[in-house]
DNA sequence: GATGAATGAGGATTCATTCAT
DNA sequence: AATGAATGAATCCTCATTCAT
């Protein structure tokens, strides 16, 4: 039930001090179970008591690490999304060549596949329009959109009209994140788990081919796969 | 295009006889506000009290119309999705010609645009993997997927490998439903409301062109819009 | 443990509608026990649970009658102090003759003797400087002070300098209300209960004599200051 | 005639050895803020955490100085009241002449004016009838009452019947301590702070004149009762 | 069909307190 | 002497639900 911490202690925005190693471990454990439960039930549906229980604590103890439910939720979001932001920032320096786009798709898919709860978390927030949506949008999604628009603008001869481009970006988000966020539904309908390495590889292939197809729209002379 | 009680008396799952007209009206009012609130806050976040209040009632009165929160939620889901099922069933008799697909896209977009809360409702359920997901998947999504696979199979020369096809269908769902479900996020990021007639028309245009593009993948000789 | 309701239904500021007789009775019962407990422990020390238990209810049921702890406290204060305000307003029309003052003392003492918790309630609030103090001061104490100053001003030849007069009023409040509010201390020290009819009569006698003494000061033939 | 324990080192109730100077300073700091907070909110309303915070400590650290909340409260009470006890004992050796009474009033007023929280503390305890009331009454108030009764008895021709005398003493307490204890209310009603030097001087003048007036009653030439 | 009153369960959070560090 | 982490009990309050009216 607990996924790899992936913590980046050099960036601890909440508790700057190193604290004890045990305390940091507890904190990560809380964040792990909270991420899972928030993803499963949404903010309102997840209870501090159950988060605590799953982390092997009492509800009261949570308050030694986070000042409240909201702060815990924010920390979960922060920890989950930060790597994506970093990913994108690193990417923006590598230009928008087809290879770079291809690499970005692979990297994002890989990251999301490793943190299975994050997409659902984001979707819960996105669908509900909760209090943290603004920050989520501003810090993560908007930069991504702008980068994407930039890339399309600088592409030699884009297939898409300028007014359609935002929707293209939006579509890419739906496709990339949605695949994981809707995992419960897809499991039910397709009978296969989107997190299965097979499915993961398949979806990656699908997305890359889609990217190819899109670029082919400009010059559709060479449609090849892998 | 008519949403009212679906005129199928043999299916009344909740209350056998609709009783008085006033009662039916109250019931619809409850369903309306419940749909909105469930979409906004998810199942756990929506309270019977607030639903009742928005419907001009007391919480106790809700129980004269629905046996409990779960039943109310089920009824909301049922009422919202039924027309989509009907839509698809009607469609299946018209073949899978590009024109038919085009018409389906238009029809679905139109329906979802009219019932703004439904997609978020579905997404909440899909992301959370709640108790009603199985029925939702079985009655609505699976038929849709099968129909889609069927169509792709019978297409002259499909661009997509057989193993990718389920993902293509899944992608279409992400694109079509996601546009509305993620409305809060899109509003935040794009600064425009997905339900605006302009945006609605734009997204429809985008999807149709995508369909064209996909088919063009087979024979990409004629990429035209509208 | 429960004292006479003394409720004045013609003035119900909280629940204008008559409600059921049983409901009104419950409400009064809650107010009775809340008055006692707030007096005993102060606002912070009294718990909703215990108030409910003493009233034969569950804590949740309290919220059917009062919107929260604050509202309950306010209602207790209102119900207890309203008669005093009325008393004073009635008094103000009878002039400030020694007989009137004498009657006022008797009436106030009688009322406070009947509602033994009220003075402690007021003292808790006055000493703590709580949120309701402003209203308490404005509605009850300030009018009383102004009436008193008025009376002293119109007295033929007052013994007290103008600047001392507010302190005289303040002193009267200390004496009248304090006798009851400090009941626990007095019981401990004097070994007698301030609410004993004997003590009550004694204190009344003391106060009346004090009033006489004060008015006798009007003829300051042999009084010196400093 | 001596009640107080008083300078009996064998009774060191809290901490046998004051330990380091720094520790003693911390202890005093804690007592200071605790006195203020207990006065402001009463025993139940004051939290260890906030006391600690105001003292620049963590709640856990309080337990290095006091064994618990009760002990802390007791220590605050003890520290505040001890000087009053001493004051009174010193007084008892100077007889009951009008000058002595006058000096006592001045001394007590001066002390209370210097320790603004003490009266409210005492009133909270007196009104609530808490666990420490007995000691407070026995050590401080009862001696005072007995001294007062003694004085009145030995006065040449007292104006007050024997049965009224306890109430006279009680009244004096109300007047002297109440002026400070009810500071929040008086501020609200009179618009002036009882601790202002002006007000302090005024109240002292008022009390001394009252004492004069009372002694003047000794010659009851024109005073009638009932 | 609507409602006010009642309730048990549970919500988040704070409490005083302990203990290893 | 100070503290961070942990906790059981208690805080106020909301929840969905029932039932007599």
Short mmCIF file of C-alpha atoms in Angstrom, two decimals, chain D residues 109-213:
data_model
loop_
_atom_site.label_atom_id
_atom_site.label_comp_id
_atom_site.label_asym_id
_atom_site.label_seq_id
_atom_site.Cartn_x
_atom_site.Cartn_y
_atom_site.Cartn_z
CA UNK D 109 -5.48 49.13 46.57
CA UNK D 110 -1.87 49.77 45.74
CA UNK D 111 -1.00 46.11 45.65
CA UNK D 112 -3.99 45.10 43.55
CA UNK D 113 -3.34 47.93 41.19
CA UNK D 114 0.16 46.59 40.68
CA UNK D 115 -0.93 43.03 39.97
CA UNK D 116 -3.81 43.59 37.61
CA UNK D 117 -4.59 39.95 36.99
CA UNK D 118 -4.89 38.78 40.54
CA UNK D 119 -8.39 40.05 41.29
CA UNK D 120 -9.82 38.44 38.19
CA UNK D 121 -8.07 35.26 39.09
CA UNK D 122 -9.61 35.30 42.52
CA UNK D 123 -13.02 36.14 41.14
CA UNK D 124 -12.89 33.32 38.62
CA UNK D 125 -12.16 30.95 41.43
CA UNK D 126 -14.71 32.47 43.76
CA UNK D 127 -17.48 32.43 41.21
CA UNK D 128 -16.74 28.96 39.94
CA UNK D 129 -16.25 27.46 43.36
CA UNK D 130 -13.28 25.54 42.10
CA UNK D 131 -11.04 23.13 43.88
CA UNK D 132 -8.69 25.77 45.19
CA UNK D 133 -11.40 27.94 46.64
CA UNK D 134 -11.20 26.32 50.05
CA UNK D 135 -7.55 27.17 50.49
CA UNK D 136 -8.05 30.63 49.10
CA UNK D 137 -10.87 31.22 51.52
CA UNK D 138 -9.13 29.75 54.49
CA UNK D 139 -5.80 31.41 54.06
CA UNK D 140 -6.75 34.81 52.85
CA UNK D 141 -10.39 35.74 53.09
CA UNK D 142 -11.33 34.22 56.41
CA UNK D 143 -8.51 35.90 58.34
CA UNK D 144 -9.49 39.14 56.75
CA UNK D 145 -13.09 38.72 57.77
CA UNK D 146 -12.17 37.86 61.32
CA UNK D 147 -9.87 40.80 61.58
CA UNK D 148 -12.64 43.01 60.30
CA UNK D 149 -15.22 41.67 62.69
CA UNK D 150 -12.75 42.11 65.47
CA UNK D 151 -12.23 45.70 64.51
CA UNK D 152 -15.93 46.44 64.36
CA UNK D 153 -16.48 44.84 67.68
CA UNK D 154 -13.88 46.95 69.37
CA UNK D 155 -15.03 50.15 67.76
CA UNK D 156 -16.57 52.46 70.32
CA UNK D 157 -20.17 52.33 69.10
CA UNK D 158 -20.65 50.59 65.86
CA UNK D 159 -23.41 51.60 63.59
CA UNK D 160 -23.97 48.03 62.39
CA UNK D 161 -25.92 45.32 64.18
CA UNK D 162 -23.86 42.30 64.96
CA UNK D 163 -25.69 40.18 62.39
CA UNK D 164 -25.07 42.67 59.63
CA UNK D 165 -21.35 42.92 60.24
CA UNK D 166 -20.28 39.94 58.13
CA UNK D 167 -22.12 41.49 55.25
CA UNK D 168 -20.29 44.74 55.81
CA UNK D 169 -17.00 42.91 55.51
CA UNK D 170 -18.23 41.07 52.47
CA UNK D 171 -19.27 44.37 50.99
CA UNK D 172 -15.82 45.81 51.51
CA UNK D 173 -14.31 42.91 49.67
CA UNK D 174 -16.71 43.38 46.82
CA UNK D 175 -15.83 47.01 46.60
CA UNK D 176 -12.09 46.70 46.88
CA UNK D 177 -11.45 43.61 44.79
CA UNK D 178 -14.41 44.00 42.48
CA UNK D 179 -13.17 47.31 41.15
CA UNK D 180 -10.25 45.51 39.57
CA UNK D 181 -11.81 42.16 38.88
CA UNK D 182 -14.60 43.65 36.85
CA UNK D 183 -12.20 45.78 34.87
CA UNK D 184 -13.40 44.50 31.49
CA UNK D 185 -16.99 45.36 32.32
CA UNK D 186 -16.14 48.74 33.76
CA UNK D 187 -14.02 49.60 30.77
CA UNK D 188 -16.95 48.75 28.57
CA UNK D 189 -19.52 50.64 30.61
CA UNK D 190 -17.64 53.62 31.98
CA UNK D 191 -15.26 53.94 29.10
CA UNK D 192 -12.38 54.24 31.50
CA UNK D 193 -9.78 51.80 32.68
CA UNK D 194 -9.95 51.00 36.40
CA UNK D 195 -6.18 50.69 36.38
CA UNK D 196 -5.64 54.22 35.14
CA UNK D 197 -3.84 56.16 37.85
CA UNK D 198 -6.68 58.64 37.77
CA UNK D 199 -9.32 56.03 38.28
CA UNK D 200 -7.21 54.30 40.85
CA UNK D 201 -6.88 57.45 42.86
CA UNK D 202 -10.56 58.17 42.47
CA UNK D 203 -11.60 54.75 43.68
CA UNK D 204 -9.25 55.02 46.61
CA UNK D 205 -10.76 58.36 47.50
CA UNK D 206 -14.21 56.87 47.18
CA UNK D 207 -13.39 53.99 49.48
CA UNK D 208 -11.78 56.19 52.11
CA UNK D 209 -14.75 58.46 52.09
CA UNK D 210 -16.98 55.47 52.42
CA UNK D 211 -15.01 54.40 55.45
CA UNK D 212 -15.45 57.86 56.87
CA UNK D 213 -19.13 57.76 56.15
#
